[in-house]
XYZ file of C-alpha atoms in Angstrom:
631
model
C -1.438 22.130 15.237
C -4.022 19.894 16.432
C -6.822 22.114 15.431
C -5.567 22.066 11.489
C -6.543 18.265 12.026
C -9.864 18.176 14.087
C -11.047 16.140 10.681
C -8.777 13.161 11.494
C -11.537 11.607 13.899
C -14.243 10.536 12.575
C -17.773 10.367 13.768
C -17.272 7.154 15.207
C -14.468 8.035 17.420
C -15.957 11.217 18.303
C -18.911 9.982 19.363
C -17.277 7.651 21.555
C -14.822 10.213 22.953
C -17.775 11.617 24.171
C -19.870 8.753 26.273
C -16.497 8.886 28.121
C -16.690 12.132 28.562
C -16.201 11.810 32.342
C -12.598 11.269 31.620
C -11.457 14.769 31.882
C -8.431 16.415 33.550
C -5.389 14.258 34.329
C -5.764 12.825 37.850
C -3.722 13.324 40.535
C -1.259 10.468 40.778
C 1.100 8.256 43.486
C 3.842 5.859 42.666
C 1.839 3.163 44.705
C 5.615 0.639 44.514
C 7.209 2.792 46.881
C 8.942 1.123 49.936
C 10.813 2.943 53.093
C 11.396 5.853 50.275
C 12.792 3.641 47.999
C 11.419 2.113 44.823
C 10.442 -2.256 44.566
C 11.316 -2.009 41.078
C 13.589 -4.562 40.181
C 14.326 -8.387 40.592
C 16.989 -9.117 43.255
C 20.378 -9.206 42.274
C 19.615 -6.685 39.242
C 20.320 -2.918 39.839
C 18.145 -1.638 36.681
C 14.213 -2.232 36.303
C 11.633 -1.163 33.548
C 7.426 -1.937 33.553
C 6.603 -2.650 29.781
C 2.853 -3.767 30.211
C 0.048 -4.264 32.445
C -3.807 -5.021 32.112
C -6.742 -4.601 32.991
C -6.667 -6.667 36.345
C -3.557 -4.756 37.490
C -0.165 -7.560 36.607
C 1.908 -6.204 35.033
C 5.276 -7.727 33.061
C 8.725 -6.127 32.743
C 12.567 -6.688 32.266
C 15.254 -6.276 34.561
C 18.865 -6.123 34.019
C 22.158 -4.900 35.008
C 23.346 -7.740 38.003
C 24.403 -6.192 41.190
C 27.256 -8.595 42.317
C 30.661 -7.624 41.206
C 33.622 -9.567 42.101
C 36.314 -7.523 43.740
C 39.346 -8.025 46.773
C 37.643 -7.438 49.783
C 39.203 -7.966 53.421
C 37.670 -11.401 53.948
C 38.228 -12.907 50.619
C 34.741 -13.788 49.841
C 34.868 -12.032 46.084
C 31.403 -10.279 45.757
C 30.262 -7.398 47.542
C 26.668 -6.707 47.173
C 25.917 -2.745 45.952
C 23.126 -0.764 44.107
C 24.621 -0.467 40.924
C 27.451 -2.912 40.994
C 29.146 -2.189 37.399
C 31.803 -0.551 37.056
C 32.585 2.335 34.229
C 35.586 0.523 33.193
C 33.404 -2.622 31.922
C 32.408 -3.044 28.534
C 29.959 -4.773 27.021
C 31.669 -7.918 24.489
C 30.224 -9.756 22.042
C 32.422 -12.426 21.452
C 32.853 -16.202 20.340
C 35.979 -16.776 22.830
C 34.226 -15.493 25.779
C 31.228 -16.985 28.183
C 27.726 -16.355 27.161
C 26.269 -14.416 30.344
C 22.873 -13.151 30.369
C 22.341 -9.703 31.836
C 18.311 -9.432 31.113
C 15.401 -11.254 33.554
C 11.774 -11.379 33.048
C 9.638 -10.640 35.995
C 5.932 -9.965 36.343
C 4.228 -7.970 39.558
C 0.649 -7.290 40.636
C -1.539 -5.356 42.599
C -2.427 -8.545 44.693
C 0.698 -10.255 45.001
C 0.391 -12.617 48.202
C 3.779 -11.172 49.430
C 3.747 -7.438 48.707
C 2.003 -5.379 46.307
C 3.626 -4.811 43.075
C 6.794 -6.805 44.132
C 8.752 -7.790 40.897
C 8.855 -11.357 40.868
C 11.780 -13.106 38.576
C 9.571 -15.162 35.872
C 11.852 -18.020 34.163
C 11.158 -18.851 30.944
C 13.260 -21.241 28.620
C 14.977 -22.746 31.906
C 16.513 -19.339 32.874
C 17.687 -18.799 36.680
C 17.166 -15.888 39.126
C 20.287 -13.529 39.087
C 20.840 -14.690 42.529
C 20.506 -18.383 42.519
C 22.804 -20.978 43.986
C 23.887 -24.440 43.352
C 24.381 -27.294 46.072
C 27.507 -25.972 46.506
C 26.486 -21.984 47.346
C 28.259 -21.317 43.646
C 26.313 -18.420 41.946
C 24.731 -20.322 39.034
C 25.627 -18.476 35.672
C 22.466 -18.220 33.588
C 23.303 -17.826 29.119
C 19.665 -16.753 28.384
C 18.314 -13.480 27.755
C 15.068 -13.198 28.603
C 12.108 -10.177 27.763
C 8.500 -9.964 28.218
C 6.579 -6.978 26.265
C 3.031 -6.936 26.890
C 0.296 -9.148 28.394
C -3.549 -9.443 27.902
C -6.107 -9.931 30.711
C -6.193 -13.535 30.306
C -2.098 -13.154 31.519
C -0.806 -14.571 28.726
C 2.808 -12.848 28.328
C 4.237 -11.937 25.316
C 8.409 -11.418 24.828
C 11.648 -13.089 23.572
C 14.408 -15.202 24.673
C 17.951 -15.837 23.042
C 19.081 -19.474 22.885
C 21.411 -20.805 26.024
C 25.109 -20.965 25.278
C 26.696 -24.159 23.607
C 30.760 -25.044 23.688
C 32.786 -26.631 21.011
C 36.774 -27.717 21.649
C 38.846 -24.781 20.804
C 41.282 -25.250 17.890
C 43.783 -22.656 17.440
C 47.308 -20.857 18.643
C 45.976 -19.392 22.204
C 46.888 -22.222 24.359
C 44.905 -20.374 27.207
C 41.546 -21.140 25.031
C 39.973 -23.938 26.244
C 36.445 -23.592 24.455
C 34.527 -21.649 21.608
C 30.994 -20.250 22.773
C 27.807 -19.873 20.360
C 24.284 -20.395 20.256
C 21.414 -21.650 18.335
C 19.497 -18.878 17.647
C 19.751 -15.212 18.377
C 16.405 -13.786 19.287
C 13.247 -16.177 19.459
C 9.542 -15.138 20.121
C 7.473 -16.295 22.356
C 4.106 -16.600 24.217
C 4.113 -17.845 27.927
C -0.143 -18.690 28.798
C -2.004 -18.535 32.379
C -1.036 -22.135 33.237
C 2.617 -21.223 31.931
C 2.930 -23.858 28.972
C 5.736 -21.722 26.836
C 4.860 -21.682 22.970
C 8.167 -20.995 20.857
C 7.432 -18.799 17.892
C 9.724 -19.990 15.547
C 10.589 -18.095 12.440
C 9.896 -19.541 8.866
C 13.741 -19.051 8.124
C 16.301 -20.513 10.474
C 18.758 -22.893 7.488
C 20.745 -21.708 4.832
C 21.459 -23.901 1.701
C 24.107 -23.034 -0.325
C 22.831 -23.782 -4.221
C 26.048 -25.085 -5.087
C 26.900 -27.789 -3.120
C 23.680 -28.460 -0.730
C 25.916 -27.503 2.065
C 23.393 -26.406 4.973
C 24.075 -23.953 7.742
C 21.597 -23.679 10.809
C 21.207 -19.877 11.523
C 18.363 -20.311 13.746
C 16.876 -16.742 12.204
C 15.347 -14.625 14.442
C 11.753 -13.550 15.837
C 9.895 -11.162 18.533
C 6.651 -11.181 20.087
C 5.280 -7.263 20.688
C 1.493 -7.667 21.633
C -1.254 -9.733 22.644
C -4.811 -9.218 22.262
C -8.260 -10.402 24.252
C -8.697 -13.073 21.516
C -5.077 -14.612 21.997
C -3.969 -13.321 18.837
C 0.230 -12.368 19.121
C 1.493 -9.618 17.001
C 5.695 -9.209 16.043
C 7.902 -10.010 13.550
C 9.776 -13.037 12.246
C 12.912 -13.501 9.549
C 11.712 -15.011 6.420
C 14.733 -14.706 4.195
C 18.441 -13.644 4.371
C 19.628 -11.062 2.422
C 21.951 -10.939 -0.290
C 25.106 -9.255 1.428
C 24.761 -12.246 4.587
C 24.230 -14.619 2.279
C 28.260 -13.802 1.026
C 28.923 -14.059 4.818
C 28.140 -17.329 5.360
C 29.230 -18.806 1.980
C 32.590 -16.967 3.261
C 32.210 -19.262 6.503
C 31.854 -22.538 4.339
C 34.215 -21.885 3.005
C 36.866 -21.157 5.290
C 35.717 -23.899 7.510
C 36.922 -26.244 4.323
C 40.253 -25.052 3.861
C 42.482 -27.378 3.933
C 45.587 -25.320 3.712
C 44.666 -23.718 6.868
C 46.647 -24.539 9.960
C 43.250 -24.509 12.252
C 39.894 -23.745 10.102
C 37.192 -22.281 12.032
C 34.190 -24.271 12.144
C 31.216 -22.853 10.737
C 29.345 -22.477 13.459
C 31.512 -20.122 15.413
C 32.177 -18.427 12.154
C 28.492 -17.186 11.665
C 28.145 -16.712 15.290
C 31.031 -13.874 14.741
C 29.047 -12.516 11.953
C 25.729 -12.700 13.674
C 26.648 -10.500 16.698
C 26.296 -6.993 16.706
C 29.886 -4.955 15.950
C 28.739 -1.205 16.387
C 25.217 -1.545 16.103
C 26.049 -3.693 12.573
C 25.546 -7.272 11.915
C 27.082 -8.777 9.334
C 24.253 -11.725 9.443
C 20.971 -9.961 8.582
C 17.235 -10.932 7.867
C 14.309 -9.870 5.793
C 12.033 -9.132 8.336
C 7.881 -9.199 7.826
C 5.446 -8.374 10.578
C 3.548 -11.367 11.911
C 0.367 -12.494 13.556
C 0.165 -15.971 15.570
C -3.603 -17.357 16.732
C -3.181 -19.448 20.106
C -5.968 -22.022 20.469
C -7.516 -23.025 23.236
C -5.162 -25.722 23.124
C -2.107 -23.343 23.836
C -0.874 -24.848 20.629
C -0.536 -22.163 17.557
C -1.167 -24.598 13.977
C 0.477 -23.695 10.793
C -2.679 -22.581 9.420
C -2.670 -19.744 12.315
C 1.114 -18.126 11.643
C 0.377 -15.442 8.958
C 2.836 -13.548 7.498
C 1.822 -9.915 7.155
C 1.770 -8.154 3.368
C 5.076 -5.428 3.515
C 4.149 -2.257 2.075
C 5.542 -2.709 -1.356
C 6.566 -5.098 -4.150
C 10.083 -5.466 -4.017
C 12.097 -6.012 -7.305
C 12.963 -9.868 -8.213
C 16.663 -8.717 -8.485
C 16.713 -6.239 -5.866
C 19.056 -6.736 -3.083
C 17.966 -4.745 -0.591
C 16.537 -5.629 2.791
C 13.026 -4.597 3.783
C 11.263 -5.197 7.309
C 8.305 -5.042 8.943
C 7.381 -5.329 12.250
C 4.128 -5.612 14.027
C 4.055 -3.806 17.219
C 0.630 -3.043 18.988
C -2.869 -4.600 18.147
C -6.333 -3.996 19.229
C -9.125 -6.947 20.312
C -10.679 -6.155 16.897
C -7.473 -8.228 15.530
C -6.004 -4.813 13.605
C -2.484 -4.520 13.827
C 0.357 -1.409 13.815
C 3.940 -1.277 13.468
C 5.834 -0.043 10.226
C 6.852 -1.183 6.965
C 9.193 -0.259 4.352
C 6.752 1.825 1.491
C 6.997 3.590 -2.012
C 5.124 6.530 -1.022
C 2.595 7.632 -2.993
C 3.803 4.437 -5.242
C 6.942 6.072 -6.445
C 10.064 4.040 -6.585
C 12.472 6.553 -5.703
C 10.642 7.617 -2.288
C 11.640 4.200 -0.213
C 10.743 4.576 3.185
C 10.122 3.018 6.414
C 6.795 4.365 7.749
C 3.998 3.622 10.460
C 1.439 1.500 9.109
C -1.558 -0.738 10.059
C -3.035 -3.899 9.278
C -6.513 -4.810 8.661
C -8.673 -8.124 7.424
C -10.382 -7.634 4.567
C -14.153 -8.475 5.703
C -14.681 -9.958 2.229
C -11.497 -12.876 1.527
C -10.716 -12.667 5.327
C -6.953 -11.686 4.643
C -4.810 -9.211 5.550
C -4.639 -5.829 3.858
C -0.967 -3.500 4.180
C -2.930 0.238 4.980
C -0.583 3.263 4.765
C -0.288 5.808 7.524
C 1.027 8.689 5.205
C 3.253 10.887 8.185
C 3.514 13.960 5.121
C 1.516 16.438 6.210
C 3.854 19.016 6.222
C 5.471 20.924 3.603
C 9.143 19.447 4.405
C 10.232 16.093 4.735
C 9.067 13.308 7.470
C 11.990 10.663 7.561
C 10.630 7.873 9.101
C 7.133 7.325 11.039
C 6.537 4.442 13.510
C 3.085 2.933 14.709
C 3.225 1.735 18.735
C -0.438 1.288 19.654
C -3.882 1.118 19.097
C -7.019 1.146 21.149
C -10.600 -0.891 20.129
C -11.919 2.497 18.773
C -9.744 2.709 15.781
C -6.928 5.768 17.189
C -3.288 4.734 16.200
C -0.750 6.412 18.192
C 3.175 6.425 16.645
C 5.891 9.645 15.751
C 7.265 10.709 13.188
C 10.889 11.984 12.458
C 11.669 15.326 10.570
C 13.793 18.503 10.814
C 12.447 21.096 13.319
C 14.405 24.179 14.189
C 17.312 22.255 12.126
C 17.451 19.494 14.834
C 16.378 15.869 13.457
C 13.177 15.338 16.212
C 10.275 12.796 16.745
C 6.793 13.918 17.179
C 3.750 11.928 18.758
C 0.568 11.761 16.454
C -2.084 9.993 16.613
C -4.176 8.996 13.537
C -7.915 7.746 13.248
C -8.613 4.259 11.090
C -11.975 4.899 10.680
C -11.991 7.811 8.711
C -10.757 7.347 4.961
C -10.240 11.245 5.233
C -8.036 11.078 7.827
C -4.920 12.985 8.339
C -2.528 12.437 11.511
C -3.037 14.941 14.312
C 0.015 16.329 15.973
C -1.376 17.665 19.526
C 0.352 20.450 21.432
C 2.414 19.471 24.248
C 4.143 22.140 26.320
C 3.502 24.866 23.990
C 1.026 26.037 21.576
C 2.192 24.754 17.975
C 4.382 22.304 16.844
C 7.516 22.523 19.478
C 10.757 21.106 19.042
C 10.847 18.044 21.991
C 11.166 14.746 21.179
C 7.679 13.252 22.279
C 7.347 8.836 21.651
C 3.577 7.769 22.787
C 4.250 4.218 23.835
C 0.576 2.875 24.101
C -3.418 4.338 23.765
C -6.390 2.743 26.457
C -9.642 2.971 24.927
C -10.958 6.003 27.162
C -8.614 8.416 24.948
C -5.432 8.392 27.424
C -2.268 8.053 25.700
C 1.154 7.567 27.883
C 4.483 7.471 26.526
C 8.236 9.994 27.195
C 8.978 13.765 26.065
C 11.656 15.853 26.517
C 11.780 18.699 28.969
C 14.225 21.280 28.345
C 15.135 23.438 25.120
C 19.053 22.854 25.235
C 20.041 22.523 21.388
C 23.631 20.832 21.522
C 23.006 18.263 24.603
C 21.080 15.441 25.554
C 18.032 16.709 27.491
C 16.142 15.015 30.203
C 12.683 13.492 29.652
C 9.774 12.786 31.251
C 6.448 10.502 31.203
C 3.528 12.270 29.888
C 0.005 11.720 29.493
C -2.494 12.772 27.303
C -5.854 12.709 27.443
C -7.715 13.130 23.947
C -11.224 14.308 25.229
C -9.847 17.630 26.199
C -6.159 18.176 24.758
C -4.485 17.924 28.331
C -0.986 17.276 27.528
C 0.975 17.149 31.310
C 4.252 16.062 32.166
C 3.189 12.979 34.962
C 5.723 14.511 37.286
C 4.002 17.352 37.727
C 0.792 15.733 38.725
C 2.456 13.236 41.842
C 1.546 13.227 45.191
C 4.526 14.732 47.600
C 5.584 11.302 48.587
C 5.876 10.278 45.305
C 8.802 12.660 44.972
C 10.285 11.819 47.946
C 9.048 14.306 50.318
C 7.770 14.014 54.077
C 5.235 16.113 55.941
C 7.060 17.435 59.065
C 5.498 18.348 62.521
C 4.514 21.538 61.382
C 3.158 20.310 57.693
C 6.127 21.479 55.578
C 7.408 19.018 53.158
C 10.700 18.394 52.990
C 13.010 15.493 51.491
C 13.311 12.444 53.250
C 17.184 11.957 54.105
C 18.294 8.265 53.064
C 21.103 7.657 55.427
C 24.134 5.402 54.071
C 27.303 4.074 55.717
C 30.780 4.675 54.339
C 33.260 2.589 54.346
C 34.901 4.463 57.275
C 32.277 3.872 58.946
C 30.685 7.555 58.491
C 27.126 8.163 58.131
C 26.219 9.832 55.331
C 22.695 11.648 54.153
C 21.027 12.759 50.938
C 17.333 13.643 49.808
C 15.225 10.713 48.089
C 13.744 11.565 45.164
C 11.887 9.986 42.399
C 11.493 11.320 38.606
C 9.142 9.447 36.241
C 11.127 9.178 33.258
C 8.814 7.061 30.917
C 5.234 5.949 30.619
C 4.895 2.668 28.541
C 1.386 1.505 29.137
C -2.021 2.461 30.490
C -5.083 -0.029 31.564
C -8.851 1.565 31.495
C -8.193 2.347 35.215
C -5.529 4.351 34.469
C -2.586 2.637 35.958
C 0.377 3.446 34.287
C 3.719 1.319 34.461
C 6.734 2.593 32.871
C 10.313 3.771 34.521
C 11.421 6.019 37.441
C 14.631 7.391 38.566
C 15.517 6.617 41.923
C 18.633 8.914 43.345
C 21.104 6.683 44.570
C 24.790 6.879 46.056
C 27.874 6.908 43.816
C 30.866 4.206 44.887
C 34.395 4.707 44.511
C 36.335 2.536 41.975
C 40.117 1.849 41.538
C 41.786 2.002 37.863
C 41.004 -1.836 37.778
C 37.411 -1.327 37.570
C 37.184 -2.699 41.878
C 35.039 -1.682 44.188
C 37.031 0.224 46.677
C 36.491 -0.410 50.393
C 36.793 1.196 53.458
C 38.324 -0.372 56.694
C 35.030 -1.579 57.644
C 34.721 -3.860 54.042
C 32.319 -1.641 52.661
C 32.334 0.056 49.387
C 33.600 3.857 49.646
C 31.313 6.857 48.343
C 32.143 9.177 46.268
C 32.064 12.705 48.344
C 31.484 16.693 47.317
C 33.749 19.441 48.544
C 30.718 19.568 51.445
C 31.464 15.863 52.712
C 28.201 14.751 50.963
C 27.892 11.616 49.221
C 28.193 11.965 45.005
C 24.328 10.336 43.903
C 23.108 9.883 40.554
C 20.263 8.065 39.208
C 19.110 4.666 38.599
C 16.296 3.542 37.055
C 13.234 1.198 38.400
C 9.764 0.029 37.312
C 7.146 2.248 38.277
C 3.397 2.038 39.176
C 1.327 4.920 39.105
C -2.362 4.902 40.242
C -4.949 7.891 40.404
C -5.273 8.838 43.868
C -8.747 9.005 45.292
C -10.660 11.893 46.471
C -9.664 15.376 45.576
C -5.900 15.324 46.702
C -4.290 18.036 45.308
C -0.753 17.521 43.325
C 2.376 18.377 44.888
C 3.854 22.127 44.220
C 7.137 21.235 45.683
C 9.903 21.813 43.545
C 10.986 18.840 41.641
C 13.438 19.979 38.792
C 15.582 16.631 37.387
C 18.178 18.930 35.386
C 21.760 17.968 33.869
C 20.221 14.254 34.329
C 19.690 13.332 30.822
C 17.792 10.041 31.148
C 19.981 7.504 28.438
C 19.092 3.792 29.170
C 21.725 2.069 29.757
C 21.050 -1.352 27.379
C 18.019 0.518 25.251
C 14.615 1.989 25.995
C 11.475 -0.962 26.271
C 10.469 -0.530 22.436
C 14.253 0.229 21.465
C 15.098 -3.557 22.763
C 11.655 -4.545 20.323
C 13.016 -2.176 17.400
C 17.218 -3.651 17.195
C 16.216 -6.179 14.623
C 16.761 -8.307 16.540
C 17.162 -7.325 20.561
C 20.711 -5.424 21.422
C 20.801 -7.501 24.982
C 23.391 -6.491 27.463
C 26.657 -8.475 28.327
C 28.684 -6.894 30.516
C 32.080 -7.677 31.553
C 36.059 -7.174 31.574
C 37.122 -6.755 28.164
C 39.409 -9.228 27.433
């Protein structure tokens, strides 16, 4: 496939492909956050970690999520035991205006020369947000109502993310005499940019109110907005609500008026009304935006003026009486100030061919504004569904995928796609096989030295999930490897023994009868989400980790000793399963060879639990995770 498209880079990028020509086979890598064979990837009191950005001096930012204390009746009445996962199947995840707003996602940033430890994730608070596992005066565990997610930095460490609004109360007004409060919020999803010194700038959206025409009657829905990227020259690239669409608009006229009916026993004020509407019921909100990709200029102030929020052109006209909703988003930039993401289109300018498809966004060196530019994915003879732009580096290469049939299976492809040339078509490379295969491959980000990182899947099972892995690929020669394949030993969880085999390190753990109980560490790279010029790579591991026994309640079940109870095989060994962490990958130095040890993660689909680093970026707005008893 990729040789169809050699045309797609142009001279420019060619000739800079090669002065970097030095870059050539994929080095050798180690997971360099490894600790006692076990992985420093998340904040304490979370049991989940994922790396989402790092630059050029080695920090890196991420999110962590998932809190390990669960309440449960233990011998000595003390209510929390403290395990590696810590949730229970039998929780759900609740979205709901008679329930307490808990916060399940922390910020955290980690660096190569952190004064404590290297690459230890340190909880970052932004908005006011507490660690998972801080107290009060009183030893209570303070209950934090902010979600909280960082997506990129720059090398100046400014950080880049979201945050939702903190929880409010109103009196509750109704039949359940067990309801003391309602709980909402002011907003759902708000950008924002965090600088060196750590002054927060809020990215506010130019649509949080709604004013109903027929009465003036206004309703704060605090609108929504996400920052994605951050450049060299400070300029922040994501997406902000700028209107509401038709169908929400109903919604909340619906809310005004119920909230004035006076024949009703106990109205509902509006404001818990559209908080109903604005969470998520099966991936569907009932309170939706228009959404238009964005670009905010901080000054050297750390202030961002009017004059420097610019909404981004969408890729199409829409109709003055049309009611649909189109977005945008902005995802990656370069330090030339060129933005990607995607865009609803007309392809090819016809009305009937709406899609949503990668795009970029350049200044026009003549009025100085922004120009919508077209990434067309068609380059086959079928249809492409949907295309999606993630990155791109100072030399002009976007990477993104694509979605289209292949084999009869709905798949995304990586591409990448050259700016530079106005001949350009998008370049599909071979991954595991020569030609255009059928695995799922998402690049997540592009350096400028032709090294693109991102997840693929690894097996050929039609009709179940399959596993994936992080790749990398290197443009100067076509290398497309799976990153697993090019660790050190240790960075699978081997040990050299006194006579130089390798074999698995046994982690032992203690039951709750007191038994001692061994498996094999092991570590599986699961996704690669960004890449400095050094070639670090951050992204997310599996780490193999006991399985704990749980009653039908959802409790922690304990052994006479207090401890939680493992789940054992028909051998006596413990049940593991996988969990995920940050990793940090560097390229060893030298000429260490990779390890050949067998390292096969099979029948371990990896499914995020919450969404995958871009998928949080891509639920228009954030899907964050509450988790708790269903009530």
């Amino acid at each position: 496939m990729k040789s169809k498209f050699d045309k797609a880079l142009s001279v420019v990028a060619l000739s800079v492909l090669g002065a970097i020509g030095s870059v050539h086979a994929a080095p050798v890598y180690e997971i360099v956050n490894i600790e006692d064979f076990d992985l420093k990837g998340n904040v304490d009191g979370t049991s989940r970690g994922y790396a989402l950005g790092v630059n050029a001096n080695d920090e890196m930012v991420g999110v962590s999520k998932g809190k390990k204390k669960l309440s449960v009746d233990d011998e000595d009445d003390d209510g929390v035991i403290d395990v590696e996962d810590g949730i229970a199947p039998e929780e759900a995840i609740v979205y709901s205006v008679f329930l307490p707003i808990i916060a399940n996602n922390y910020t955290f940033t980690a660096e190569e020369n952190d004064a404590e430890s290297p690459w230890n994730p340190n909880f970052f608070s932004i908005n006011g947000t507490t660690a998972p596992t801080e107290v009060d005066d009183e030893g209570e565990l303070i209950i934090n109502s902010v979600d909280t997610f960082f997506y990129g930095m720059n090398d100046s460490n400014v950080k880049v993310g979201a945050y939702t609004a903190p929880e409010k109360t109103m009196d509750y007004e109704g039949s359940d005499e067990d309801q003391e409060f309602w709980y909402y919020r002011d907003f759902e999803l708000r950008g924002v940019a965090v600088t060196e010194d750590g002054t927060e700038i809020e990215l506010v959206p130019s649509y949080e109110t709604y004013v109903r025409e027929d009465d003036d009657f206004v309703v704060e829905l605090g609108g929504w907005s996400a920052a994605a990227a951050v450049n060299s020259n400070n300029l922040v690239a994501g997406y902000a609500s700028t209107d509401i669409t038709d169908f929400s608009s109903d919604r909340v006229d619906s809310c005004i008026d119920a909230s004035q009916d006076e024949d009703a026993e106990f109205p509902v004020p509006v404001e818990i009304c559209v908080q109903a509407d604005q969470y998520p019921s099966n991936g569907v909100r009932n309170i939706s935006y228009q959404t238009r990709a964005h670009v905010w200029q901080i000054e050297a102030d750390n202030t961002i003026p009017e004059d420097n929020i610019i909404e981004l052109p969408l890729g199409l006209t829409p109709d003055e009486d049309s009611t649909l909703n189109y977005t945008a988003q902005g995802l990656g930039l370069n330090n030339n100030d060129v933005i990607v993401g995607r865009s609803h289109t007309y392809r090819n300018g016809k009305e009937d061919d709406l899609y949503q498809d990668a795009a970029y966004w350049q200044k026009n060196t003549t009025t100085g504004e922004y120009e919508y530019n077209w990434i067309d994915p068609d380059i086959f003879s079928d249809t492409v569904y949907s295309s999606i732009a993630y990155d791109i580096n100072d030399n002009g290469i976007v990477v993104g995928s694509f979605q289209k049939y292949i084999s009869g299976y709905l798949r995304e492809k990586f591409f990448y796609y050259d700016i530079n040339d106005p001949a350009a078509e998008i370049v599909v490379p071979d991954d595991f096989q020569e030609g255009l295969s059928d695995l799922t491959s998402k690049p997540k980000a592009i350096n400028n030295v032709g090294q693109v990182v991102g997840n693929i899947e690894v097996t050929y099972d039609k009709d179940k999930p399959r596993p994936k892995a992080g790749f990398l690929f290197n443009m100067n020669d076509n290398e497309f490897i799976n990153i697993n394949n090019n660790l050190t030993c240790e960075s699978k969880g081997y040990e050299q023994d006194e006579d130089g085999e390798w074999t698995r390190h046994q982690v032992e753990v203690i039951d709750g009868d007191g038994s001692i109980l061994t498996y094999g560490a092991e570590f599986y790279v699961v996704e690669a989400n960004s890449i400095n010029e050094q070639g670090t790579i951050v992204g997310t591991a599996f780490v193999r980790k006991p399985v704990y026994q749980y009653d039908s309640d959802g409790n922690l079940i304990l052994g006479e000793n207090g401890t939680p109870l493992f789940e054992i095989d028909g051998n006596g060994d413990p049940v593991t399963s996988f969990l995920t962490r940050m990793v940090v990958l560097k390229p060893t130095s030298g000429n260490q060879e990779a390890c050949t040890e067998s390292d096969l993660v099979e029948d371990e689909p990896y499914v995020r639990k919450g969404a995958a680093s871009l998928a949080w970026l891509l639920g228009l707005p954030l899907l964050w995770l509450r988790r708790r008893k269903m009530k």
